[in-house]
Amino acid sequence: MSRHIGTVFLICTLITGAARAALADRRAGDRERENTARALRVYATRYAVSDVTPTYARQTGLACSACHTHFPELTPTGRAFKLNGYVFRRSESLEGKNPEGQQSLLLNLVAPVSLMFQTSYTSTKKALPGTQNGTVLFPDQLSLFTGGEITPHVGGFLQVTFDPQSGQLGVDNADFRFATHATLLSKRTALGLSVNNNPTVQDIWNSTPAWSFPYGSSAAAPTPAAATLVDGTLAQQVAGLTAYAMWNDRVYGEVGAYRSAPLGVQRPLDATATGVIQGAAPYWRVAFPNVWGQNYLSVGTYGMAASVFPAGVVGPTNRFTDFAVDLAYMHSFGSNSVTLDGTWIHEKQTWTAGGAANPTNTLRTFRMAAMYHIGQRYAFTVAPFVTTGTSDDLLYAPAPVVGSRTGSPKNDGLVAEVDVMPWQNLRLQFQYVAYDQFNGSSRDYDGFGRRASDNNTLYILTWLLY
């Protein structure tokens, strides 16, 4: 693992300088939207380096590269757009007024809808038992997106994804916001509310789990067994409300809570449910962004705590408390840029309701992605990752491929990726995942003779957005 971290920090030493890219001060009332537009255009000019969806490009009149380095990684423009509720527009609109002459309707004439299509090829170093190696998924993923401005202060992002195995559509990622501005301690402050379905999906940095690297990974390859609660475990299983504030583009704070709302369940949760949060799970986020020269840096922390029923909705619960720190960095030089996104998560587990051999456990995850962007066409990434924690023979039991012979959650490896974007809405991704350890060891990790390196994965992805 040390050599992987060394690779990243070698890249870090090549990064110098820093970018002063704060939004221009905006007046209240009628001029607020005009100045927001001006600030975004300034960002777009300075950081023309790639979106989540062309929906916003159609609404704003800006190219995908204004808000993204290589999608879905955000530039300062993209972070400002998301923070302000996705409401900036330059497209033609249909307006309506009430009998008092006040504006009561503002709709895009062009429907804010876009399509994502992915197809992929996956090959592991050693085929899974009883399977053919070299898996082609067509589609790998198929999603519809909609979003943007709903009213002058309300906007959103909604991703609906088709599951090829079940043949059904379901809500994937959702983030709807109210945003406004105020003056606090003589400084401009952005204020907002977010309703979303995944802790950190509303975050404006790519260092937190929901939008962190790798942005595309194989669904056909084995993955390590252990994951913390905040690291995707609750995705599409909760509904949350958070309130946030960005003071003077220097201090960001957010607090909120999440309650179980499993995708596809249209009735009260009962004894048949599993993994239900007792009451609501608090969530918090603090970050300190700064810009200087051609650099942008944000250092922050986030976390949540939840008591979870292992089965049903009554009785004892297991407690999970996650504390994390993160870092997001960007350096621009000419048409090129370097980005660095990383996080470290510590989770304390208390197994009052059972399900583990130990009464308490810990789980720790670290990952860091260093990406070099050559213009808008190429990106090269190295990303070490490591998970460690308490050994537990019940939580991490032996089983073919997915189990652990030692009862340890440890995994350690590196992701290397090359991205080619002939167009801003077309990506060709070539990814290789190499494991030093998998589910606790390098050799015979599952108790059935499989090596960690047998799970090394070549993943080739074609990613289209329209």
Tab-separated table of C-alpha atoms in Angstrom:
chain	number	residue	atom	x	y	z
A	1	MET	CA	0.000	0.000	0.000
A	2	SER	CA	2.842	2.377	0.808
A	3	ARG	CA	4.044	2.320	-2.796
A	4	HIS	CA	0.532	3.196	-4.000
A	5	ILE	CA	0.346	6.180	-1.655
A	6	GLY	CA	3.826	7.154	-2.765
A	7	THR	CA	2.649	7.196	-6.387
A	8	VAL	CA	-0.100	9.667	-5.527
A	9	PHE	CA	2.096	11.952	-3.483
A	10	LEU	CA	4.715	11.955	-6.239
A	11	ILE	CA	2.012	13.389	-8.490
A	12	CYS	CA	1.022	15.839	-5.751
A	13	THR	CA	4.537	17.268	-5.656
A	14	LEU	CA	4.163	18.252	-9.310
A	15	ILE	CA	1.168	20.439	-8.480
A	16	THR	CA	1.937	24.122	-7.871
A	17	GLY	CA	0.083	27.410	-7.783
A	18	ALA	CA	-3.616	28.117	-7.086
A	19	ALA	CA	-6.743	29.629	-8.603
A	20	ARG	CA	-8.648	32.547	-7.338
A	21	ALA	CA	-12.144	31.699	-8.644
A	22	ALA	CA	-14.709	33.135	-6.282
A	23	LEU	CA	-18.163	34.195	-7.517
A	24	ALA	CA	-18.655	37.962	-7.948
A	25	ASP	CA	-20.714	39.612	-5.256
A	26	ARG	CA	-24.380	39.675	-6.182
A	27	ARG	CA	-27.052	42.101	-5.129
A	28	ALA	CA	-30.355	41.004	-3.662
A	29	GLY	CA	-33.738	41.068	-5.373
A	30	ASP	CA	-34.039	41.431	-9.139
A	31	ARG	CA	-30.269	41.496	-9.787
A	32	GLU	CA	-29.453	38.248	-7.963
A	33	ARG	CA	-30.048	35.963	-10.969
A	34	GLU	CA	-28.238	38.321	-13.362
A	35	ASN	CA	-25.107	38.307	-11.222
A	36	THR	CA	-25.285	34.538	-10.733
A	37	ALA	CA	-25.248	34.187	-14.509
A	38	ARG	CA	-22.277	36.548	-14.785
A	39	ALA	CA	-20.312	34.633	-12.159
A	40	LEU	CA	-20.972	31.323	-13.865
A	41	ARG	CA	-19.867	32.716	-17.219
A	42	VAL	CA	-16.622	33.940	-15.627
A	43	TYR	CA	-16.001	30.479	-14.210
A	44	ALA	CA	-16.849	28.855	-17.527
A	45	THR	CA	-14.288	31.027	-19.321
A	46	ARG	CA	-11.541	30.423	-16.790
A	47	TYR	CA	-12.099	26.706	-16.221
A	48	ALA	CA	-12.914	25.476	-19.717
A	49	VAL	CA	-11.584	22.151	-18.807
A	50	SER	CA	-16.201	18.354	-18.743
A	51	ASP	CA	-21.111	17.276	-16.605
A	52	VAL	CA	-23.202	14.736	-15.236
A	53	THR	CA	-25.816	15.353	-17.944
A	54	PRO	CA	-26.417	17.493	-21.069
A	55	THR	CA	-29.709	18.518	-19.434
A	56	TYR	CA	-27.904	21.426	-17.782
A	57	ALA	CA	-25.961	22.331	-20.916
A	58	ARG	CA	-29.298	22.794	-22.695
A	59	GLN	CA	-30.623	24.952	-19.844
A	60	THR	CA	-27.564	27.132	-19.316
A	61	GLY	CA	-26.251	27.415	-22.860
A	62	LEU	CA	-22.802	26.436	-21.550
A	63	ALA	CA	-20.743	23.512	-22.830
A	64	CYS	CA	-20.341	20.459	-20.587
A	65	SER	CA	-16.698	21.468	-20.104
A	66	ALA	CA	-17.772	24.619	-18.238
A	67	CYS	CA	-18.909	22.570	-15.241
A	68	HIS	CA	-16.727	19.462	-15.528
A	69	THR	CA	-13.144	18.436	-16.045
A	70	HIS	CA	-14.205	14.967	-17.245
A	71	PHE	CA	-17.757	14.131	-16.150
A	72	PRO	CA	-18.909	13.763	-13.467
A	73	GLU	CA	-15.951	15.540	-11.799
A	74	LEU	CA	-16.957	19.155	-11.102
A	75	THR	CA	-15.038	22.353	-11.762
A	76	PRO	CA	-15.614	25.420	-9.544
A	77	THR	CA	-18.324	26.438	-12.042
A	78	GLY	CA	-20.120	23.145	-11.540
A	79	ARG	CA	-19.885	23.408	-7.780
A	80	ALA	CA	-21.341	26.928	-7.870
A	81	PHE	CA	-24.177	25.795	-10.153
A	82	LYS	CA	-25.089	22.909	-7.835
A	83	LEU	CA	-24.730	24.992	-4.659
A	84	ASN	CA	-27.130	27.595	-6.069
A	85	GLY	CA	-29.844	25.032	-6.764
A	86	TYR	CA	-29.250	24.279	-10.474
A	87	VAL	CA	-31.233	27.442	-11.348
A	88	PHE	CA	-29.042	29.412	-13.786
A	89	ARG	CA	-30.603	29.465	-17.280
A	90	ARG	CA	-30.002	31.032	-20.676
A	91	SER	CA	-32.496	28.982	-22.709
A	92	GLU	CA	-35.831	30.236	-24.011
A	93	SER	CA	-38.555	30.117	-21.383
A	94	LEU	CA	-42.316	30.143	-21.105
A	95	GLU	CA	-43.379	32.732	-18.518
A	96	GLY	CA	-46.702	33.288	-16.786
A	97	LYS	CA	-48.058	35.930	-14.408
A	98	ASN	CA	-50.900	35.980	-11.909
A	99	PRO	CA	-53.689	38.621	-11.964
A	100	GLU	CA	-51.528	40.916	-9.791
A	101	GLY	CA	-48.822	40.913	-12.448
A	102	GLN	CA	-46.379	38.811	-10.447
A	103	GLN	CA	-44.438	36.053	-12.172
A	104	SER	CA	-45.974	32.655	-11.363
A	105	LEU	CA	-44.512	30.377	-14.049
A	106	LEU	CA	-41.095	29.957	-15.667
A	107	LEU	CA	-40.556	26.825	-17.783
A	108	ASN	CA	-37.907	25.828	-20.309
A	109	LEU	CA	-39.276	25.577	-23.845
A	110	VAL	CA	-36.821	22.713	-24.415
A	111	ALA	CA	-37.596	19.763	-22.130
A	112	PRO	CA	-34.700	19.319	-19.661
A	113	VAL	CA	-34.199	15.607	-20.375
A	114	SER	CA	-31.104	13.659	-21.367
A	115	LEU	CA	-30.079	10.036	-21.883
A	116	MET	CA	-27.083	8.039	-20.680
A	117	PHE	CA	-26.099	4.736	-22.281
A	118	GLN	CA	-23.200	2.539	-21.176
A	119	THR	CA	-21.889	-0.715	-22.602
A	120	SER	CA	-18.887	-2.561	-21.198
A	121	TYR	CA	-16.472	-5.482	-21.310
A	122	THR	CA	-15.110	-7.097	-18.113
A	123	SER	CA	-12.334	-9.656	-17.776
A	124	THR	CA	-10.855	-10.890	-14.485
A	125	LYS	CA	-7.411	-12.474	-14.212
A	126	LYS	CA	-9.101	-15.755	-13.260
A	127	ALA	CA	-12.685	-16.560	-14.186
A	128	LEU	CA	-15.225	-16.948	-11.406
A	129	PRO	CA	-15.955	-20.627	-10.666
A	130	GLY	CA	-18.313	-22.135	-13.239
A	131	THR	CA	-18.458	-18.990	-15.393
A	132	GLN	CA	-17.131	-17.799	-18.727
A	133	ASN	CA	-14.614	-14.983	-18.514
A	134	GLY	CA	-14.984	-11.891	-20.651
A	135	THR	CA	-18.416	-10.476	-19.808
A	136	VAL	CA	-20.123	-8.077	-22.205
A	137	LEU	CA	-22.953	-5.965	-20.777
A	138	PHE	CA	-25.210	-4.314	-23.365
A	139	PRO	CA	-26.390	-2.160	-21.800
A	140	ASP	CA	-24.207	-1.912	-18.753
A	141	GLN	CA	-26.411	0.984	-17.627
A	142	LEU	CA	-29.223	2.974	-19.204
A	143	SER	CA	-30.451	6.133	-17.467
A	144	LEU	CA	-32.750	9.063	-18.072
A	145	PHE	CA	-31.939	12.407	-16.445
A	146	THR	CA	-34.028	15.452	-15.804
A	147	GLY	CA	-33.357	18.499	-13.705
A	148	GLY	CA	-32.522	22.133	-13.649
A	149	GLU	CA	-34.553	25.152	-12.641
A	150	ILE	CA	-38.115	24.501	-11.463
A	151	THR	CA	-38.727	27.977	-10.039
A	152	PRO	CA	-36.252	30.893	-9.605
A	153	HIS	CA	-35.037	29.435	-6.280
A	154	VAL	CA	-35.861	25.723	-6.669
A	155	GLY	CA	-34.088	23.212	-8.883
A	156	GLY	CA	-33.069	19.612	-8.948
A	157	PHE	CA	-31.333	16.583	-10.358
A	158	LEU	CA	-33.090	13.254	-10.988
A	159	GLN	CA	-31.630	10.074	-12.462
A	160	VAL	CA	-33.916	7.167	-13.356
A	161	THR	CA	-32.048	3.976	-14.262
A	162	PHE	CA	-33.113	0.835	-16.121
A	163	ASP	CA	-32.077	-2.443	-14.482
A	164	PRO	CA	-31.350	-4.945	-17.296
A	165	GLN	CA	-31.693	-7.927	-14.938
A	166	SER	CA	-35.152	-7.063	-13.573
A	167	GLY	CA	-36.332	-5.122	-16.606
A	168	GLN	CA	-37.567	-2.306	-14.350
A	169	LEU	CA	-36.940	1.415	-13.984
A	170	GLY	CA	-36.024	2.885	-10.604
A	171	VAL	CA	-34.884	6.173	-9.097
A	172	ASP	CA	-31.102	6.105	-8.920
A	173	ASN	CA	-29.936	9.523	-7.677
A	174	ALA	CA	-32.159	12.426	-6.631
A	175	ASP	CA	-31.295	15.873	-5.272
A	176	PHE	CA	-33.887	18.673	-5.149
A	177	ARG	CA	-32.895	22.046	-3.708
A	178	PHE	CA	-34.112	25.410	-2.530
A	179	ALA	CA	-31.350	28.030	-2.634
A	180	THR	CA	-31.134	31.722	-1.831
A	181	HIS	CA	-28.612	34.306	-0.588
A	182	ALA	CA	-28.186	36.505	2.452
A	183	THR	CA	-25.558	38.698	4.099
A	184	LEU	CA	-23.942	37.298	7.237
A	185	LEU	CA	-21.205	39.196	9.087
A	186	SER	CA	-21.042	41.543	6.074
A	187	LYS	CA	-20.247	38.636	3.739
A	188	ARG	CA	-22.348	37.022	1.053
A	189	THR	CA	-23.792	33.680	2.153
A	190	ALA	CA	-25.502	31.009	0.069
A	191	LEU	CA	-28.299	29.246	1.964
A	192	GLY	CA	-30.192	26.159	0.910
A	193	LEU	CA	-32.183	23.016	1.597
A	194	SER	CA	-31.690	19.660	-0.118
A	195	VAL	CA	-34.051	16.689	-0.324
A	196	ASN	CA	-32.117	13.650	-1.554
A	197	ASN	CA	-31.924	9.855	-1.460
A	198	ASN	CA	-28.290	9.127	-0.648
A	199	PRO	CA	-25.950	10.697	1.937
A	200	THR	CA	-23.316	12.780	0.048
A	201	VAL	CA	-25.185	12.726	-3.304
A	202	GLN	CA	-25.904	16.416	-2.574
A	203	ASP	CA	-22.243	17.203	-1.882
A	204	ILE	CA	-20.512	19.622	-4.256
A	205	TRP	CA	-17.091	17.943	-4.035
A	206	ASN	CA	-15.922	14.690	-5.653
A	207	SER	CA	-14.063	13.610	-2.533
A	208	THR	CA	-17.140	12.221	-0.738
A	209	PRO	CA	-18.538	8.766	-1.583
A	210	ALA	CA	-21.526	9.367	-3.890
A	211	TRP	CA	-19.565	11.087	-6.689
A	212	SER	CA	-16.055	9.812	-5.965
A	213	PHE	CA	-13.710	7.986	-8.330
A	214	PRO	CA	-14.039	5.490	-9.957
A	215	TYR	CA	-16.979	7.030	-11.806
A	216	GLY	CA	-17.607	3.785	-13.676
A	217	SER	CA	-16.795	0.296	-12.354
A	218	SER	CA	-17.658	-3.266	-13.308
A	219	ALA	CA	-20.854	-4.897	-12.067
A	220	ALA	CA	-19.526	-8.297	-13.194
A	221	ALA	CA	-16.301	-8.383	-11.145
A	222	PRO	CA	-15.909	-9.364	-7.463
A	223	THR	CA	-15.718	-6.490	-4.978
A	224	PRO	CA	-14.540	-6.517	-1.337
A	225	ALA	CA	-17.126	-7.467	1.279
A	226	ALA	CA	-16.729	-4.608	3.776
A	227	ALA	CA	-18.110	-1.081	3.356
A	228	THR	CA	-18.973	1.666	5.832
A	229	LEU	CA	-22.515	2.986	6.198
A	230	VAL	CA	-21.846	6.386	4.624
A	231	ASP	CA	-19.930	4.809	1.730
A	232	GLY	CA	-22.928	3.882	-0.421
A	233	THR	CA	-24.626	1.395	1.923
A	234	LEU	CA	-27.723	3.614	2.231
A	235	ALA	CA	-27.921	4.650	-1.441
A	236	GLN	CA	-31.512	4.515	-2.748
A	237	GLN	CA	-32.636	3.182	0.651
A	238	VAL	CA	-33.278	6.484	2.459
A	239	ALA	CA	-34.800	9.929	2.100
A	240	GLY	CA	-33.054	12.878	3.693
A	241	LEU	CA	-33.469	16.582	4.324
A	242	THR	CA	-30.386	18.733	4.885
A	243	ALA	CA	-29.827	22.468	5.355
A	244	TYR	CA	-26.605	24.066	4.175
A	245	ALA	CA	-24.765	27.388	4.079
A	246	MET	CA	-21.668	28.608	2.255
A	247	TRP	CA	-20.237	31.730	3.912
A	248	ASN	CA	-18.016	34.002	1.810
A	249	ASP	CA	-17.011	31.022	-0.392
A	250	ARG	CA	-14.745	30.025	2.523
A	251	VAL	CA	-16.785	28.064	5.056
A	252	TYR	CA	-19.384	25.411	4.227
A	253	GLY	CA	-21.670	23.773	6.774
A	254	GLU	CA	-24.518	21.291	6.394
A	255	VAL	CA	-26.707	19.343	8.819
A	256	GLY	CA	-29.655	17.059	8.263
A	257	ALA	CA	-31.176	13.651	8.850
A	258	TYR	CA	-32.099	10.522	6.893
A	259	ARG	CA	-34.971	8.096	7.318
A	260	SER	CA	-35.450	4.697	5.693
A	261	ALA	CA	-37.317	4.825	2.384
A	262	PRO	CA	-36.327	1.691	0.427
A	263	LEU	CA	-36.671	1.952	-3.330
A	264	GLY	CA	-39.776	0.167	-4.593
A	265	VAL	CA	-41.520	-0.131	-1.210
A	266	GLN	CA	-44.914	1.632	-1.328
A	267	ARG	CA	-46.264	0.641	2.094
A	268	PRO	CA	-45.363	1.136	5.765
A	269	LEU	CA	-42.235	-0.765	6.745
A	270	ASP	CA	-43.068	-3.839	8.836
A	271	ALA	CA	-41.656	-7.105	10.178
A	272	THR	CA	-40.611	-8.203	6.680
A	273	ALA	CA	-38.248	-5.242	6.249
A	274	THR	CA	-34.495	-5.433	6.827
A	275	GLY	CA	-31.910	-2.745	7.531
A	276	VAL	CA	-34.445	-0.149	8.699
A	277	ILE	CA	-33.089	2.934	10.487
A	278	GLN	CA	-34.650	3.556	13.893
A	279	GLY	CA	-36.123	7.045	13.709
A	280	ALA	CA	-33.771	9.284	11.755
A	281	ALA	CA	-30.007	9.205	11.237
A	282	PRO	CA	-28.236	12.580	11.697
A	283	TYR	CA	-25.779	13.715	9.006
A	284	TRP	CA	-23.253	16.538	9.134
A	285	ARG	CA	-20.728	18.163	6.812
A	286	VAL	CA	-18.139	20.940	7.228
A	287	ALA	CA	-15.637	22.113	4.601
A	288	PHE	CA	-13.177	24.962	4.165
A	289	PRO	CA	-12.611	25.808	0.470
A	290	ASN	CA	-9.977	28.273	-0.667
A	291	VAL	CA	-8.585	29.562	-3.955
A	292	TRP	CA	-5.262	31.166	-4.766
A	293	GLY	CA	-3.352	31.556	-8.010
A	294	GLN	CA	-4.415	28.679	-10.236
A	295	ASN	CA	-5.390	26.349	-7.379
A	296	TYR	CA	-8.584	25.360	-5.618
A	297	LEU	CA	-8.410	23.469	-2.319
A	298	SER	CA	-11.084	22.215	0.044
A	299	VAL	CA	-10.444	20.324	3.274
A	300	GLY	CA	-13.410	19.042	5.219
A	301	THR	CA	-15.107	16.478	7.374
A	302	TYR	CA	-18.441	14.665	7.265
A	303	GLY	CA	-20.233	11.834	8.996
A	304	MET	CA	-23.433	10.266	10.233
A	305	ALA	CA	-24.772	7.955	12.917
A	306	ALA	CA	-27.583	5.410	12.636
A	307	SER	CA	-29.247	2.769	14.772
A	308	VAL	CA	-30.413	-0.011	12.456
A	309	PHE	CA	-32.862	-2.858	13.003
A	310	PRO	CA	-31.340	-6.037	11.521
A	311	ALA	CA	-34.869	-7.290	10.793
A	312	GLY	CA	-38.296	-5.763	11.286
A	313	VAL	CA	-38.993	-2.396	12.904
A	314	VAL	CA	-38.947	-3.204	16.644
A	315	GLY	CA	-36.446	-4.647	19.093
A	316	PRO	CA	-32.723	-4.067	19.621
A	317	THR	CA	-30.639	-2.230	17.029
A	318	ASN	CA	-27.057	-2.192	15.825
A	319	ARG	CA	-25.310	1.192	15.956
A	320	PHE	CA	-23.031	2.587	13.228
A	321	THR	CA	-21.146	5.869	13.711
A	322	ASP	CA	-19.100	7.184	10.780
A	323	PHE	CA	-16.545	9.994	10.966
A	324	ALA	CA	-14.664	11.049	7.830
A	325	VAL	CA	-12.219	13.638	6.521
A	326	ASP	CA	-11.778	14.586	2.872
A	327	LEU	CA	-9.649	16.668	0.529
A	328	ALA	CA	-10.374	18.088	-2.931
A	329	TYR	CA	-7.729	19.904	-4.963
A	330	MET	CA	-7.489	21.309	-8.494
A	331	HIS	CA	-4.618	23.028	-10.266
A	332	SER	CA	-5.082	24.542	-13.727
A	333	PHE	CA	-2.269	25.369	-16.131
A	334	GLY	CA	-3.234	26.407	-19.615
A	335	SER	CA	-5.806	23.990	-20.994
A	336	ASN	CA	-4.629	21.192	-18.696
A	337	SER	CA	-5.351	20.476	-15.046
A	338	VAL	CA	-4.549	18.159	-12.172
A	339	THR	CA	-7.135	17.100	-9.604
A	340	LEU	CA	-6.742	15.234	-6.341
A	341	ASP	CA	-9.717	13.825	-4.419
A	342	GLY	CA	-9.458	11.675	-1.317
A	343	THR	CA	-11.246	10.566	1.830
A	344	TRP	CA	-10.633	8.598	5.015
A	345	ILE	CA	-13.628	7.091	6.836
A	346	HIS	CA	-13.677	5.602	10.340
A	347	GLU	CA	-16.702	3.620	11.445
A	348	LYS	CA	-17.504	2.325	14.926
A	349	GLN	CA	-19.939	-0.592	14.983
A	350	THR	CA	-21.886	-1.705	18.060
A	351	TRP	CA	-23.666	-5.029	17.498
A	352	THR	CA	-26.272	-4.941	20.276
A	353	ALA	CA	-28.793	-6.855	18.153
A	354	GLY	CA	-26.271	-9.479	17.093
A	355	GLY	CA	-25.104	-10.476	13.658
A	356	ALA	CA	-21.398	-10.311	14.524
A	357	ALA	CA	-19.006	-12.383	16.611
A	358	ASN	CA	-17.706	-9.303	18.443
A	359	PRO	CA	-19.826	-6.852	20.457
A	360	THR	CA	-17.994	-3.913	18.819
A	361	ASN	CA	-15.936	-3.539	15.650
A	362	THR	CA	-14.209	-0.797	13.689
A	363	LEU	CA	-13.876	-0.334	9.943
A	364	ARG	CA	-11.588	2.156	8.194
A	365	THR	CA	-11.500	3.094	4.509
A	366	PHE	CA	-8.971	5.242	2.673
A	367	ARG	CA	-8.860	6.144	-1.010
A	368	MET	CA	-7.208	8.844	-3.069
A	369	ALA	CA	-7.534	9.601	-6.783
A	370	ALA	CA	-4.954	11.687	-8.639
A	371	MET	CA	-6.085	12.646	-12.152
A	372	TYR	CA	-4.190	14.462	-14.888
A	373	HIS	CA	-6.354	16.075	-17.582
A	374	ILE	CA	-4.913	16.889	-20.994
A	375	GLY	CA	-7.293	19.454	-22.372
A	376	GLN	CA	-10.817	18.129	-22.696
A	377	ARG	CA	-9.876	14.904	-24.460
A	378	TYR	CA	-7.652	12.768	-22.218
A	379	ALA	CA	-7.433	11.917	-18.527
A	380	PHE	CA	-5.028	9.640	-16.653
A	381	THR	CA	-5.800	8.463	-13.115
A	382	VAL	CA	-4.085	6.455	-10.390
A	383	ALA	CA	-6.123	5.726	-7.273
A	384	PRO	CA	-4.894	3.622	-4.337
A	385	PHE	CA	-7.420	2.256	-1.868
A	386	VAL	CA	-7.247	0.354	1.401
A	387	THR	CA	-9.763	-0.925	3.941
A	388	THR	CA	-8.824	-2.235	7.385
A	389	GLY	CA	-10.787	-3.165	10.472
A	390	THR	CA	-11.555	-5.626	13.231
A	391	SER	CA	-11.491	-9.294	12.283
A	392	ASP	CA	-14.863	-10.959	12.805
A	393	ASP	CA	-15.445	-14.600	11.832
A	394	LEU	CA	-19.213	-14.159	11.650
A	395	LEU	CA	-19.326	-10.937	9.644
A	396	TYR	CA	-16.611	-12.063	7.234
A	397	ALA	CA	-17.035	-15.838	7.015
A	398	PRO	CA	-15.428	-18.177	4.461
A	399	ALA	CA	-17.318	-18.549	1.173
A	400	PRO	CA	-16.256	-19.019	-2.452
A	401	VAL	CA	-15.043	-15.732	-4.030
A	402	VAL	CA	-16.965	-13.359	-1.706
A	403	GLY	CA	-15.898	-14.741	1.700
A	404	SER	CA	-12.895	-14.406	3.996
A	405	ARG	CA	-10.813	-17.308	5.312
A	406	THR	CA	-9.253	-15.117	8.019
A	407	GLY	CA	-12.362	-13.165	9.050
A	408	SER	CA	-10.595	-9.925	8.140
A	409	PRO	CA	-12.155	-7.103	6.086
A	410	LYS	CA	-8.775	-5.894	4.800
A	411	ASN	CA	-8.351	-5.078	1.137
A	412	ASP	CA	-5.601	-3.140	-0.567
A	413	GLY	CA	-5.055	-2.215	-4.189
A	414	LEU	CA	-4.807	0.318	-6.975
A	415	VAL	CA	-7.051	1.532	-9.793
A	416	ALA	CA	-5.352	2.782	-12.966
A	417	GLU	CA	-7.483	4.382	-15.663
A	418	VAL	CA	-7.171	6.096	-19.028
A	419	ASP	CA	-10.116	8.101	-20.380
A	420	VAL	CA	-10.467	9.299	-23.950
A	421	MET	CA	-13.212	11.781	-24.849
A	422	PRO	CA	-13.449	12.400	-28.611
A	423	TRP	CA	-16.498	14.536	-27.769
A	424	GLN	CA	-17.497	16.118	-24.465
A	425	ASN	CA	-20.485	13.741	-24.193
A	426	LEU	CA	-18.655	10.545	-25.243
A	427	ARG	CA	-16.147	8.741	-23.042
A	428	LEU	CA	-14.041	5.665	-23.737
A	429	GLN	CA	-12.770	4.323	-20.408
A	430	PHE	CA	-9.972	1.792	-19.962
A	431	GLN	CA	-9.637	0.713	-16.326
A	432	TYR	CA	-7.518	-1.860	-14.509
A	433	VAL	CA	-8.055	-2.780	-10.849
A	434	ALA	CA	-5.192	-4.607	-9.101
A	435	TYR	CA	-5.489	-6.140	-5.616
A	436	ASP	CA	-2.651	-6.797	-3.165
A	437	GLN	CA	-5.117	-8.149	-0.598
A	438	PHE	CA	-8.782	-9.063	-0.877
A	439	ASN	CA	-11.068	-9.894	2.062
A	440	GLY	CA	-8.164	-10.336	4.434
A	441	SER	CA	-5.228	-11.897	2.595
A	442	SER	CA	-3.330	-12.308	-0.656
A	443	ARG	CA	-3.490	-16.104	-1.018
A	444	ASP	CA	-6.452	-18.400	-0.473
A	445	TYR	CA	-8.363	-15.409	0.870
A	446	ASP	CA	-11.788	-17.106	0.652
A	447	GLY	CA	-10.811	-20.512	2.059
A	448	PHE	CA	-11.403	-22.100	-1.349
A	449	GLY	CA	-8.021	-21.433	-2.953
A	450	ARG	CA	-8.629	-18.096	-4.673
A	451	ARG	CA	-5.894	-15.439	-4.697
A	452	ALA	CA	-6.481	-11.715	-4.335
A	453	SER	CA	-4.787	-11.154	-7.698
A	454	ASP	CA	-7.279	-13.534	-9.348
A	455	ASN	CA	-9.787	-10.685	-8.987
A	456	ASN	CA	-7.631	-8.199	-10.899
A	457	THR	CA	-10.034	-6.703	-13.419
A	458	LEU	CA	-9.823	-5.159	-16.869
A	459	TYR	CA	-12.898	-3.008	-17.489
A	460	ILE	CA	-13.550	-1.250	-20.798
A	461	LEU	CA	-16.518	1.106	-20.846
A	462	THR	CA	-18.193	3.168	-23.544
A	463	TRP	CA	-20.191	5.998	-21.982
A	464	LEU	CA	-22.606	8.112	-24.041
A	465	LEU	CA	-24.586	11.140	-22.862
A	466	TYR	CA	-27.120	12.937	-25.029
